[in-house]
């Protein structure tokens, strides 16, 4: 029954994909971002897409996932990735990995080991396997406690050359911190695969500017002051904002996007190596248009004619067009973090995102043209879903990983990690760091914000390390009010601002029209949303 | 008895730091080299440019109080086109082995580690406008920071020749 549904879903998704590619070629306005993302379908043109979405919804309904009537394919009030994700996590754990037994694979604490060696071994084995799904659960099943306390031990054991982990958490901060822990603690000559799916969030690169990359005012729909226009599709509720530790551009994650990460020795690392591995996995799942492009991302070629091509060549497909038109659609974006001995390559994979139509809104900042920023700017390209079932693909990717590294040996460790790993002090530390105001806002490379007014002087405000350094008004038009505003703003830390109008009202006397206009413009260009979202 | 001594000697030799060659595969922690602390004024051998296994270089000023830090030509070449350099703030106190910034190139972030403890005294702010300079002259104009040293470095430092050998091995 379930298999039948999945099969049906796959056919639908394939159809949807074919239809979509031709739709998007016909004249949808397309922009996109690095790391992945955006396809703005002109709304009128999106009939096919919407139809596809409905097909998808009906499939979801069959699999028991909550749906609302908004047409966004997600229930607004439901915590992201709730039902489906948990189901998936639970079954994923039992299908893909053997439950952690108190045997040599886990390196339990000494006491436990002694216990297991004694007569009570059978008793130990009979402890039922309860996947822990929330961080708030207070009493862990015994095996879970053992699992996370010995995670670092297993991870750093020099004997474990090949390791594979899947996360059942959908917390982006936690998954990134577990990933960073893997980068720092795994043996120097080991290779580690880590797969995770995050709840809806926008993830910016280490050296990016959130005000130019993200439409910050719509992140928290419940508290937001900016109403979406009637012509725009509905928002998807609360979306987290994250600054990761690796380089690259801004990406959007949701429950239809699988993140894969591979940590390997630095001297074996190339930027294409693992993207090629992923292309092999995709082709094994029947996606023959997939290839690695010159930006080390994965795209689907859109050529209409099939030409002979070497099936082993991961940089070319039968549908590659040399003229560049039609433009390939991006489905996976890469970023890297390098340390002395280790290299981390992580990337997104848009498999079945229900939010493709709305991603562009989140990644289109109203301040883009008013801010001149140092640092890294995202590169746009049109994106698409691949249309594969996430769970099946996840398993395929693990298999291809095992095959790729078969020469090193067998996978030594295959485990599921979860929210309880937040109790590991190093992971907790990384998690807290990612959620500090300083990391989110003050880490932003220096930038100049230009405040323009219909009738009034242009004002340039310089911000460095998240602090207003200067406030310059066109020389001939400067007056006393500007002087007052300047002294109120210079030295202000952006992360301390909740509302620019309140700030200026409290510090500028009298608070006149010009002052209000400056506050309004600041509110539009440099909003500072609540972070981290509560 | 004599044989027991010789076994002990052999064991000592095998475990001593000097006997170990840095291998690209072995765990290369900061190696604590046994040395008596030297006063700043006598650290003459540090006045030439020294390199770390993390591919940074340091050079001490004439008065021995300030170290200039940068990344090596080898590192700059390996990183590819540098698009941004994250610099520390002046007056930041740093400890040996701390990350004081990062270099971004082709979507990759790599930390810049300081091999000396001290206080950041000066930054090469020209790199904020032209990060690409790192690819042109990493061991000259494109230095990264100057650090007023509070303690002699204790980690492994290599001369140019040793560093060359080290990079060829890797």
Short mmCIF file of C-alpha atoms in Angstrom, two decimals, chain A residues 215-429:
data_model
loop_
_atom_site.label_atom_id
_atom_site.label_comp_id
_atom_site.label_asym_id
_atom_site.label_seq_id
_atom_site.Cartn_x
_atom_site.Cartn_y
_atom_site.Cartn_z
CA UNK A 215 13.78 39.61 3.23
CA UNK A 216 14.03 39.83 7.00
CA UNK A 217 10.66 41.44 7.61
CA UNK A 218 8.68 38.37 6.52
CA UNK A 219 10.66 35.77 8.46
CA UNK A 220 8.35 35.79 11.39
CA UNK A 221 4.92 36.04 9.86
CA UNK A 222 3.14 36.04 13.20
CA UNK A 223 4.95 39.13 14.46
CA UNK A 224 5.76 40.76 11.15
CA UNK A 225 4.53 44.24 10.38
CA UNK A 226 4.92 43.85 6.63
CA UNK A 227 1.77 42.46 5.14
CA UNK A 228 2.26 40.53 1.92
CA UNK A 229 0.50 41.93 -1.11
CA UNK A 230 -2.67 40.17 -2.23
CA UNK A 231 -1.01 39.12 -5.44
CA UNK A 232 1.72 37.24 -3.65
CA UNK A 233 1.42 33.65 -2.50
CA UNK A 234 0.82 33.09 1.20
CA UNK A 235 3.75 32.94 3.61
CA UNK A 236 4.71 29.69 5.29
CA UNK A 237 4.79 30.77 8.91
CA UNK A 238 7.89 31.15 11.00
CA UNK A 239 11.20 30.68 9.22
CA UNK A 240 14.51 30.54 11.07
CA UNK A 241 17.50 32.62 10.12
CA UNK A 242 20.90 30.97 10.36
CA UNK A 243 24.48 32.04 9.62
CA UNK A 244 26.57 28.94 8.92
CA UNK A 245 30.31 28.55 9.41
CA UNK A 246 31.12 27.66 5.82
CA UNK A 247 31.45 30.08 2.92
CA UNK A 248 29.17 30.54 -0.05
CA UNK A 249 25.75 32.03 -0.62
CA UNK A 250 22.27 32.04 0.84
CA UNK A 251 19.98 29.02 0.65
CA UNK A 252 16.49 28.11 1.73
CA UNK A 253 15.88 24.80 3.49
CA UNK A 254 12.66 22.99 4.21
CA UNK A 255 11.40 19.47 4.73
CA UNK A 256 11.67 18.64 1.02
CA UNK A 257 15.37 19.46 0.96
CA UNK A 258 17.99 16.89 1.96
CA UNK A 259 21.30 18.26 3.19
CA UNK A 260 24.29 16.02 2.74
CA UNK A 261 27.71 16.64 4.17
CA UNK A 262 30.98 14.83 3.81
CA UNK A 263 34.02 15.42 5.98
CA UNK A 264 37.22 14.00 4.53
CA UNK A 265 41.00 14.45 4.76
CA UNK A 266 42.09 17.81 3.39
CA UNK A 267 44.71 16.33 1.09
CA UNK A 268 42.14 14.12 -0.63
CA UNK A 269 39.64 16.93 -1.01
CA UNK A 270 38.55 18.51 -4.25
CA UNK A 271 35.51 20.72 -4.64
CA UNK A 272 33.96 18.41 -7.22
CA UNK A 273 34.72 14.98 -5.79
CA UNK A 274 31.62 14.56 -3.66
CA UNK A 275 29.30 16.47 -5.95
CA UNK A 276 30.26 13.83 -8.52
CA UNK A 277 29.39 11.11 -6.04
CA UNK A 278 25.97 12.68 -5.51
CA UNK A 279 25.40 12.90 -9.26
CA UNK A 280 26.11 9.18 -9.48
CA UNK A 281 23.49 8.58 -6.79
CA UNK A 282 20.96 10.74 -8.62
CA UNK A 283 21.59 8.97 -11.91
CA UNK A 284 21.11 5.62 -10.19
CA UNK A 285 17.68 6.94 -9.17
CA UNK A 286 16.92 7.66 -12.82
CA UNK A 287 17.80 11.36 -12.94
CA UNK A 288 19.96 11.25 -16.06
CA UNK A 289 19.92 15.03 -16.56
CA UNK A 290 21.95 15.60 -13.38
CA UNK A 291 25.52 16.85 -13.63
CA UNK A 292 28.12 18.92 -11.76
CA UNK A 293 28.57 22.43 -13.14
CA UNK A 294 31.52 24.81 -13.15
CA UNK A 295 30.45 26.30 -9.81
CA UNK A 296 30.63 22.82 -8.22
CA UNK A 297 26.84 22.77 -7.91
CA UNK A 298 24.47 20.13 -9.28
CA UNK A 299 22.13 21.12 -12.09
CA UNK A 300 19.58 19.39 -14.32
CA UNK A 301 20.26 19.96 -18.01
CA UNK A 302 17.31 21.27 -20.00
CA UNK A 303 18.33 20.47 -23.57
CA UNK A 304 15.40 19.19 -25.61
CA UNK A 305 17.30 16.86 -27.83
CA UNK A 306 19.06 13.76 -26.60
CA UNK A 307 22.64 13.47 -27.80
CA UNK A 308 25.17 10.72 -27.25
CA UNK A 309 27.18 11.24 -24.08
CA UNK A 310 29.46 9.21 -21.85
CA UNK A 311 27.28 7.93 -18.98
CA UNK A 312 30.32 7.94 -16.68
CA UNK A 313 30.97 11.63 -17.26
CA UNK A 314 29.47 13.45 -14.27
CA UNK A 315 30.05 16.84 -15.88
CA UNK A 316 28.00 16.21 -19.01
CA UNK A 317 24.64 14.63 -19.83
CA UNK A 318 22.80 13.72 -23.04
CA UNK A 319 20.89 16.98 -22.54
CA UNK A 320 23.83 19.34 -22.04
CA UNK A 321 23.59 22.33 -24.37
CA UNK A 322 26.77 24.18 -25.11
CA UNK A 323 25.08 27.48 -25.94
CA UNK A 324 23.79 27.68 -22.38
CA UNK A 325 20.15 28.05 -23.46
CA UNK A 326 17.89 26.67 -22.13
CA UNK A 327 19.62 27.31 -18.84
CA UNK A 328 20.12 24.26 -16.62
CA UNK A 329 18.11 24.27 -13.38
CA UNK A 330 20.03 24.15 -10.15
CA UNK A 331 19.03 21.49 -7.61
CA UNK A 332 21.96 21.46 -5.22
CA UNK A 333 24.33 24.16 -3.95
CA UNK A 334 27.66 23.53 -2.23
CA UNK A 335 29.72 25.21 0.47
CA UNK A 336 32.93 24.24 2.25
CA UNK A 337 34.77 24.64 5.50
CA UNK A 338 38.45 23.80 5.56
CA UNK A 339 40.67 23.15 8.55
CA UNK A 340 44.30 22.15 8.57
CA UNK A 341 43.70 18.47 8.10
CA UNK A 342 40.04 18.21 7.28
CA UNK A 343 37.63 19.43 4.64
CA UNK A 344 33.88 19.66 5.03
CA UNK A 345 31.72 19.76 1.92
CA UNK A 346 28.03 20.29 2.55
CA UNK A 347 25.23 20.93 0.13
CA UNK A 348 21.48 21.10 -0.28
CA UNK A 349 19.40 18.79 -2.50
CA UNK A 350 15.99 20.06 -3.55
CA UNK A 351 14.05 16.83 -3.79
CA UNK A 352 10.44 17.68 -3.09
CA UNK A 353 10.18 21.14 -1.58
CA UNK A 354 6.56 22.24 -1.25
CA UNK A 355 7.74 25.85 -1.07
CA UNK A 356 9.55 26.42 -4.37
CA UNK A 357 7.07 29.07 -5.41
CA UNK A 358 7.67 31.14 -2.33
CA UNK A 359 11.40 30.79 -1.80
CA UNK A 360 12.17 33.83 -3.91
CA UNK A 361 10.22 36.07 -1.57
CA UNK A 362 12.43 35.09 1.30
CA UNK A 363 15.63 35.63 -0.63
CA UNK A 364 14.71 38.93 -2.26
CA UNK A 365 15.71 41.79 -0.03
CA UNK A 366 14.14 45.25 -0.36
CA UNK A 367 17.52 46.71 0.67
CA UNK A 368 19.52 45.01 -2.06
CA UNK A 369 20.06 48.20 -4.07
CA UNK A 370 20.54 50.45 -1.07
CA UNK A 371 23.33 48.55 0.57
CA UNK A 372 26.87 48.40 -0.66
CA UNK A 373 28.40 45.52 1.20
CA UNK A 374 31.79 43.91 1.49
CA UNK A 375 31.84 40.16 1.75
CA UNK A 376 30.17 37.57 -0.38
CA UNK A 377 27.17 38.13 -2.61
CA UNK A 378 24.93 35.25 -3.67
CA UNK A 379 24.78 34.26 -7.32
CA UNK A 380 21.32 33.64 -8.72
CA UNK A 381 20.26 30.80 -10.99
CA UNK A 382 16.90 29.17 -11.67
CA UNK A 383 16.11 26.18 -9.46
CA UNK A 384 13.89 23.15 -9.52
CA UNK A 385 12.82 20.19 -7.44
CA UNK A 386 14.31 16.88 -8.53
CA UNK A 387 11.09 15.04 -7.74
CA UNK A 388 12.49 12.07 -5.84
CA UNK A 389 11.19 10.60 -2.62
CA UNK A 390 13.46 11.86 0.13
CA UNK A 391 13.67 8.64 2.13
CA UNK A 392 14.46 6.42 -0.82
CA UNK A 393 17.06 8.83 -2.11
CA UNK A 394 18.65 9.11 1.31
CA UNK A 395 19.18 5.36 1.36
CA UNK A 396 20.57 5.42 -2.17
CA UNK A 397 23.05 8.12 -1.22
CA UNK A 398 24.29 6.01 1.69
CA UNK A 399 24.77 3.06 -0.63
CA UNK A 400 26.68 5.12 -3.16
CA UNK A 401 28.85 6.51 -0.34
CA UNK A 402 29.66 2.94 0.73
CA UNK A 403 30.49 1.94 -2.85
CA UNK A 404 32.65 5.03 -3.43
CA UNK A 405 34.76 4.25 -0.38
CA UNK A 406 34.66 0.46 -0.63
CA UNK A 407 38.43 0.48 -1.21
CA UNK A 408 38.94 1.79 2.35
CA UNK A 409 36.70 -0.87 3.82
CA UNK A 410 33.24 -1.31 5.22
CA UNK A 411 31.28 1.45 6.94
CA UNK A 412 32.38 1.13 10.58
CA UNK A 413 29.65 3.20 12.12
CA UNK A 414 26.10 3.87 10.94
CA UNK A 415 24.07 5.76 13.51
CA UNK A 416 21.10 8.03 13.93
CA UNK A 417 21.64 11.24 15.89
CA UNK A 418 18.96 13.44 17.41
CA UNK A 419 17.95 16.36 19.60
CA UNK A 420 19.37 14.75 22.73
CA UNK A 421 22.86 15.32 21.30
CA UNK A 422 22.48 18.90 22.46
CA UNK A 423 23.58 17.53 25.82
CA UNK A 424 27.09 16.98 24.51
CA UNK A 425 28.98 20.02 25.81
CA UNK A 426 30.93 20.73 22.58
CA UNK A 427 27.80 20.51 20.48
CA UNK A 428 25.93 22.72 22.93
CA UNK A 429 28.72 25.29 22.72
#
